[in-house]
Coordinates of C-alpha atoms in Angstrom, one line a residue:
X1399 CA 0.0 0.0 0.0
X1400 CA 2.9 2.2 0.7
X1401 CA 4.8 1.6 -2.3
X1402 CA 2.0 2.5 -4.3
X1403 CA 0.7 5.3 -2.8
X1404 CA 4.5 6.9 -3.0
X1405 CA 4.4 5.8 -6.1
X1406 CA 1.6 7.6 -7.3
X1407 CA 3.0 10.7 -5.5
X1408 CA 6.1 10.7 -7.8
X1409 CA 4.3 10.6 -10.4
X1410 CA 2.4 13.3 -9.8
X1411 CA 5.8 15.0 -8.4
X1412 CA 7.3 14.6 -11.4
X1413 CA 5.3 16.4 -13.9
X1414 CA 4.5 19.2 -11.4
X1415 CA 8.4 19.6 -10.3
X1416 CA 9.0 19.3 -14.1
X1417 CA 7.2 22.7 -14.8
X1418 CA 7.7 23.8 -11.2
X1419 CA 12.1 23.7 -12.0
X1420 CA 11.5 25.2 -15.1
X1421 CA 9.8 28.1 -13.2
X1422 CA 12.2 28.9 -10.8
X1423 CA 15.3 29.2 -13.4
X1424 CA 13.8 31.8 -15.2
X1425 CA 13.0 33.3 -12.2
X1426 CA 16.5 33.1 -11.1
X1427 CA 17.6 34.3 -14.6
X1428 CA 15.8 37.1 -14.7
X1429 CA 16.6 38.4 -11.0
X1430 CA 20.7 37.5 -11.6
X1431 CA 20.0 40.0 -14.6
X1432 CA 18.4 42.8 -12.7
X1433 CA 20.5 42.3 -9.8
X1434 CA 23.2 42.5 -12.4
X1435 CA 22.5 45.9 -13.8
X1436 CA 20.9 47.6 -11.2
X1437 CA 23.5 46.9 -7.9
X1438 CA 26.2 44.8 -9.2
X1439 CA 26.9 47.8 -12.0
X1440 CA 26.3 51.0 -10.0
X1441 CA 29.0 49.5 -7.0
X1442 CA 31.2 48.4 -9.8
X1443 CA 31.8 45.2 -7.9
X1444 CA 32.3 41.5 -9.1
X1445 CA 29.8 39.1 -7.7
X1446 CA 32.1 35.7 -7.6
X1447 CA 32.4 32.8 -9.7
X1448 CA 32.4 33.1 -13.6
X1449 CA 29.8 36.0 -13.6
X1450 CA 32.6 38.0 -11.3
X1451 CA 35.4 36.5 -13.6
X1452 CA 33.1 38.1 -16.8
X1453 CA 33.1 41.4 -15.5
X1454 CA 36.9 41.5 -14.6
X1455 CA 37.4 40.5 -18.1
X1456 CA 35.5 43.1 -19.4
X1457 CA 37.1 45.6 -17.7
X1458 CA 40.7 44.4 -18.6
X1459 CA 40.0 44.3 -22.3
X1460 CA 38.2 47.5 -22.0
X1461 CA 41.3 49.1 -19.8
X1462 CA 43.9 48.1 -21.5
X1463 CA 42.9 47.0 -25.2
X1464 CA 39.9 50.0 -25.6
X1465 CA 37.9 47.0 -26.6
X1466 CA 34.1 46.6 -25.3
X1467 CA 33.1 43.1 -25.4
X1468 CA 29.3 42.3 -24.9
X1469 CA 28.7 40.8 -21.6
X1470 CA 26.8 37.3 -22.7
X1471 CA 29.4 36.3 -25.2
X1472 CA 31.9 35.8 -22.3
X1473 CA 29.9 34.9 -19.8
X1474 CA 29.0 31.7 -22.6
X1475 CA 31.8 31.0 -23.5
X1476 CA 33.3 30.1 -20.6
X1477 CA 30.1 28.2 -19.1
X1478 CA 30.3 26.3 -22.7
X1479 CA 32.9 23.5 -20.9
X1480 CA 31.1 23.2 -17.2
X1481 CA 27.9 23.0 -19.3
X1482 CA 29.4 19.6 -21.3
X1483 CA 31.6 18.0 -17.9
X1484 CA 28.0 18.4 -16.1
X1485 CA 25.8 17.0 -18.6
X1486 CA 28.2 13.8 -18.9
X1487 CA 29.0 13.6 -15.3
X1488 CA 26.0 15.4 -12.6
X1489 CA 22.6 15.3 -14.5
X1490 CA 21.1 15.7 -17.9
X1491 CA 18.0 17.4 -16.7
X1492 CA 20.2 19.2 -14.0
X1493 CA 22.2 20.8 -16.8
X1494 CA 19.5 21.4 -19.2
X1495 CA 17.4 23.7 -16.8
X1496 CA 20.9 24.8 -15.8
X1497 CA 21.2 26.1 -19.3
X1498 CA 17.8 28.0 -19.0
X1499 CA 19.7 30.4 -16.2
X1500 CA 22.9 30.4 -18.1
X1501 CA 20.7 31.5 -21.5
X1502 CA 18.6 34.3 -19.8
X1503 CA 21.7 35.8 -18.0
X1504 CA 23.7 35.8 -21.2
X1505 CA 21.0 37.7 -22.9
X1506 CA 19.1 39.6 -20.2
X1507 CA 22.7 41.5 -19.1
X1508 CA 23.1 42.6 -22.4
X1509 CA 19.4 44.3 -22.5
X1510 CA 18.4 46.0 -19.3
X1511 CA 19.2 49.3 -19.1
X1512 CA 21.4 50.3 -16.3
X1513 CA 19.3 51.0 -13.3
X1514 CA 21.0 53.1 -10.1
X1515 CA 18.5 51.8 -6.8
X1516 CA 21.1 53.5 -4.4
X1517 CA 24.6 54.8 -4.7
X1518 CA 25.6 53.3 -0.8
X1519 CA 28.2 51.5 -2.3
X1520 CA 28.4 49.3 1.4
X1521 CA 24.1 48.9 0.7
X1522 CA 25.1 47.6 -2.7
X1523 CA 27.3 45.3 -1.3
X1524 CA 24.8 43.6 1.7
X1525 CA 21.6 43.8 -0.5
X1526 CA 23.2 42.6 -4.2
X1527 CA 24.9 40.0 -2.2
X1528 CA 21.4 39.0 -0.4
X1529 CA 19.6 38.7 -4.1
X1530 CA 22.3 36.9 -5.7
X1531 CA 22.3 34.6 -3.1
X1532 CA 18.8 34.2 -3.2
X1533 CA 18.8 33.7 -7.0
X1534 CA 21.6 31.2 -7.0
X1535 CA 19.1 29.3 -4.0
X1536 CA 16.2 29.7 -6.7
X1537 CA 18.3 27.3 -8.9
X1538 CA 18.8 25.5 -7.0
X1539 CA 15.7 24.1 -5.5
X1540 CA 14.9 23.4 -8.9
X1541 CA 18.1 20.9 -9.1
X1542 CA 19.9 23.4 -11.4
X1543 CA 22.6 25.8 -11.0
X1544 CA 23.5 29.1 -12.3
X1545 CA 26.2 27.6 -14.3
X1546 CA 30.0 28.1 -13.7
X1547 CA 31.7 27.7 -10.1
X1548 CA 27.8 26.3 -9.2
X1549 CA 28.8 23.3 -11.4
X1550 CA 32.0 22.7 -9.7
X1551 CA 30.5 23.3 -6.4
X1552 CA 27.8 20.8 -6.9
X1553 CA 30.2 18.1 -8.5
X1554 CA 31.9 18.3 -4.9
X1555 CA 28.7 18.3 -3.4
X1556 CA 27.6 14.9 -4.9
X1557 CA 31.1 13.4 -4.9
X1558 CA 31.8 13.9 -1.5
X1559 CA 28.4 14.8 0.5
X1560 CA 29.3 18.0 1.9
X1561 CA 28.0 21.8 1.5
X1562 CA 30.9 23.2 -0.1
X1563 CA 29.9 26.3 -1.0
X1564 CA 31.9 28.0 1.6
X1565 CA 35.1 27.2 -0.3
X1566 CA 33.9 28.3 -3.4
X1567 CA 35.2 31.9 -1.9
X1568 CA 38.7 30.7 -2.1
X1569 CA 38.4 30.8 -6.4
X1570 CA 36.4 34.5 -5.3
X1571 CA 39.7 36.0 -3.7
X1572 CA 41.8 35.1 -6.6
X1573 CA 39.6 37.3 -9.0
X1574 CA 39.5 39.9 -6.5
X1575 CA 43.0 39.7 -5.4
X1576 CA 43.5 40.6 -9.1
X1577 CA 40.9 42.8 -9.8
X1578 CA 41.9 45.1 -6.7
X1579 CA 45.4 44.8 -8.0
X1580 CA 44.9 46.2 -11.4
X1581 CA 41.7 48.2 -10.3
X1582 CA 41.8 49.5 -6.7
X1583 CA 41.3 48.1 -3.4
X1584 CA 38.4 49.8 -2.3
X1585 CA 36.0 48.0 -4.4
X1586 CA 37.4 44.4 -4.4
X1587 CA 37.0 44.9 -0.5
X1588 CA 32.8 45.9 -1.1
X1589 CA 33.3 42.9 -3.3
X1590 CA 34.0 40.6 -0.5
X1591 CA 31.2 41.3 1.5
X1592 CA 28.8 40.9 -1.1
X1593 CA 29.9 37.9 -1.8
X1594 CA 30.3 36.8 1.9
X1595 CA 26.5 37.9 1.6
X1596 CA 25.8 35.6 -1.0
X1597 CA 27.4 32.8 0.4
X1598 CA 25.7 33.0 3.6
X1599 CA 22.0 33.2 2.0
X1600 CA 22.9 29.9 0.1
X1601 CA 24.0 28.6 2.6
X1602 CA 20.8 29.3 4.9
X1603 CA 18.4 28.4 2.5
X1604 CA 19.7 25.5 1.1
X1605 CA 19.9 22.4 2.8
X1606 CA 20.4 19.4 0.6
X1607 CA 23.7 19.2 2.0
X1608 CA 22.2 19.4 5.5
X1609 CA 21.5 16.7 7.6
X1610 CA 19.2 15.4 10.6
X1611 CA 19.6 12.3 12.7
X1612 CA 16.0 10.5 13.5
X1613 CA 15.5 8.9 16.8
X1614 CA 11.9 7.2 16.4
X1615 CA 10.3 5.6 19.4
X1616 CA 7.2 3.7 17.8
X1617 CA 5.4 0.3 18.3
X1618 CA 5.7 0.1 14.2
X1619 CA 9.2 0.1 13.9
X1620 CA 9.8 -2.2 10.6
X1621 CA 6.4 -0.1 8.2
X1622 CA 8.5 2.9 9.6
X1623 CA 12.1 1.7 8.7
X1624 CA 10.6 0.7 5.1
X1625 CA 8.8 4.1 4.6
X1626 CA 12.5 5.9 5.4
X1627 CA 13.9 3.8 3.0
X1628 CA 11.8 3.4 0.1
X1629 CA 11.2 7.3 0.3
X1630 CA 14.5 8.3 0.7
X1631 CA 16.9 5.7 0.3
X1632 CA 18.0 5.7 3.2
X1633 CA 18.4 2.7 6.0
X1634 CA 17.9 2.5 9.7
X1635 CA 19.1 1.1 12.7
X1636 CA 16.7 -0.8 15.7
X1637 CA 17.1 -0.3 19.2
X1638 CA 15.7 -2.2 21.6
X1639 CA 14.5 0.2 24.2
X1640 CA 12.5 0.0 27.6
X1641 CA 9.9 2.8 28.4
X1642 CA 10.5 3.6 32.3
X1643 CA 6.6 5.6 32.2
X1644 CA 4.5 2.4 30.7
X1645 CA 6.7 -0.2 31.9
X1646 CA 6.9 -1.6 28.6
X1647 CA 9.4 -2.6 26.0
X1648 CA 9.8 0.0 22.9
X1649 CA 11.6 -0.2 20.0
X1650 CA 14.2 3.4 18.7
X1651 CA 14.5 3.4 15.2
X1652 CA 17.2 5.1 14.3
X1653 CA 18.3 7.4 11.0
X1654 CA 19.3 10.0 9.2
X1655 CA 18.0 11.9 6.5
X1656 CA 18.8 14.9 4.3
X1657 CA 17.3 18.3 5.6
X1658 CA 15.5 18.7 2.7
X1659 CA 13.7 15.4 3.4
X1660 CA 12.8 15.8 7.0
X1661 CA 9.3 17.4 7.0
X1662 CA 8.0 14.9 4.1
X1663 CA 9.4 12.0 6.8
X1664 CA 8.3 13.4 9.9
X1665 CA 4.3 13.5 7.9
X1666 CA 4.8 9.7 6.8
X1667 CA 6.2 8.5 10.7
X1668 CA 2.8 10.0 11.8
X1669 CA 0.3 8.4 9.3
X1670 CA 2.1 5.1 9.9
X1671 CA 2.1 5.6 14.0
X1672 CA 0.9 9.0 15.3
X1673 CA 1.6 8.0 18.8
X1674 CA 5.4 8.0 18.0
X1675 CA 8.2 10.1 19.5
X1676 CA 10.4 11.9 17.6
X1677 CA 13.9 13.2 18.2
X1678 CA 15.1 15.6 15.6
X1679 CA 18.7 16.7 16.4
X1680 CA 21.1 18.1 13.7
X1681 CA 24.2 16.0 12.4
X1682 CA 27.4 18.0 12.4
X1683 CA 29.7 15.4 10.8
X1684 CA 28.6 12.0 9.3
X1685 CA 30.8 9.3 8.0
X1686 CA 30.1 6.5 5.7
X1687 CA 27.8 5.7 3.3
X1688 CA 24.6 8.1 2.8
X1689 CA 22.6 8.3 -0.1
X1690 CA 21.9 11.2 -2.3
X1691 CA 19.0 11.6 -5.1
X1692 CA 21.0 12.4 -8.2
X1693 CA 21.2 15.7 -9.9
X1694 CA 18.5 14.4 -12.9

């Protein structure tokens, strides 16, 4: 009966997340776009990864060559390789609705008019940081990415089961190590905390990466150790426990699941035993094997 009805559910997940994904790139197209030309331009700052590494480009060509290039042409050229490593190697779907960011980007930036909101260049820096952030979280929720350090980041990710996000500001200090270099301190320093900014949203608001450990006291313990497992691919432990109030043996079932499946777990232990207890404490560190949905 389980197995049918979570079949039916992925079915219905599927087509709805299908259009839902699709949704929430363009969405985090166009805001990367706007956020782009409105803050990212007026505080002259680079926003990280290969959209940071575009504009530092652009202003060395413009600097020292007197040559304007167009804003999507770089920014697509050098997603072109990330865009074939991750289609072979992460997800094709992952990459295709990556693509649908990467596209709108590439030709969006090139479009909008310039657009000064404020000219607090230290503003610019906490509330551009706070949008990208949340645009690069848009993405992905939908499975995607924005496209170049993203990829990287979420190759890492899957390959070793850890939110490494936080390093991707390593590659960030290199571009802005250079760009204060060639261009001035003061803005490569603004640059920092917008990015900082950015890191921190993701970082919040995405939680694939996170994880929870389970302690389950229930009379049902095997329906609720196949529901963990046939919904998330996960396994779980037994404990054989002895409840001190009822004077009556008990059984802990224990597991851990990914952050982003907790609530749907937590809803499925109740309809199989809604007098269970629940423990939900946060994992720190985990070693060993722990499955992750693919990228597809």
């Amino acid at each position: 009966m389980l197995r049918k009805k979570l079949a039916s559910r992925e079915v219905l997940q599927f087509k709805r997340s299908d259009i839902w994904r699709i949704i929430l790139c363009i969405c985090a197209g166009i805001l990367m776009s706007v956020n782009l030309r409105t803050f990212v331009y007026t505080g002259d700052l680079l926003p990280g990864g290969f959209a940071g590494l575009t504009l530092l480009l652009q202003a060395i060509f413009h600097k020292f060559l007197g040559i304007t290039v167009p804003y999507g042409v770089i920014y697509f050229l050098m997603n072109s390789v990330p865009i074939v490593i991750a289609f072979k190697f992460i997800g094709k779907k992952f990459t295709l609705y990556s693509c649908i960011t990467i596209l709108l980007v590439t030709f969006l930036t090139d479009i909008i008019p310039v657009y000064a909101i404020t000219y607090d260049v230290l503003l610019i820096s906490i509330f551009g940081g706070l949008i990208n952030g949340f645009a690069i979280t848009l993405c992905l929720k939908a499975d995607a990415t924005t496209g170049g350090t993203d990829f990287i980041a979420i190759a890492i990710s899957e390959r070793f089961g850890i939110d490494s996000f936080n390093y991707i500001l390593f590659f960030n200090a290199i571009i802005l190590t250079i760009d204060g270099y060639i261009f001035g301190w003061d803005k490569a320093l603004y640059s920092i905390i917008f990015q900082f900014s950015s890191t921190q949203v993701i970082h919040i608001l995405y939680k694939r990466y996170k994880k929870n450990t389970l302690l389950i006291v229930t009379q049902k313990p095997k329906e609720i150790a196949d529901m963990i497992y046939e919904l998330t691919g996960h396994g779980a432990t037994d404990i054989e426990a002895y409840g001190s109030y009822q004077n009556a043996d008990r059984t802990i079932v224990y597991s851990v699941v990914s952050s982003d499946e907790l609530r749907t777990v937590v809803s499925e232990i109740l309809d199989i035993d809604p007098d269970a207890f629940l423990n939900v404490i946060k994992t720190e560190q985990l070693s060993g094997k722990f499955h992750l949905h693919p990228n597809d």
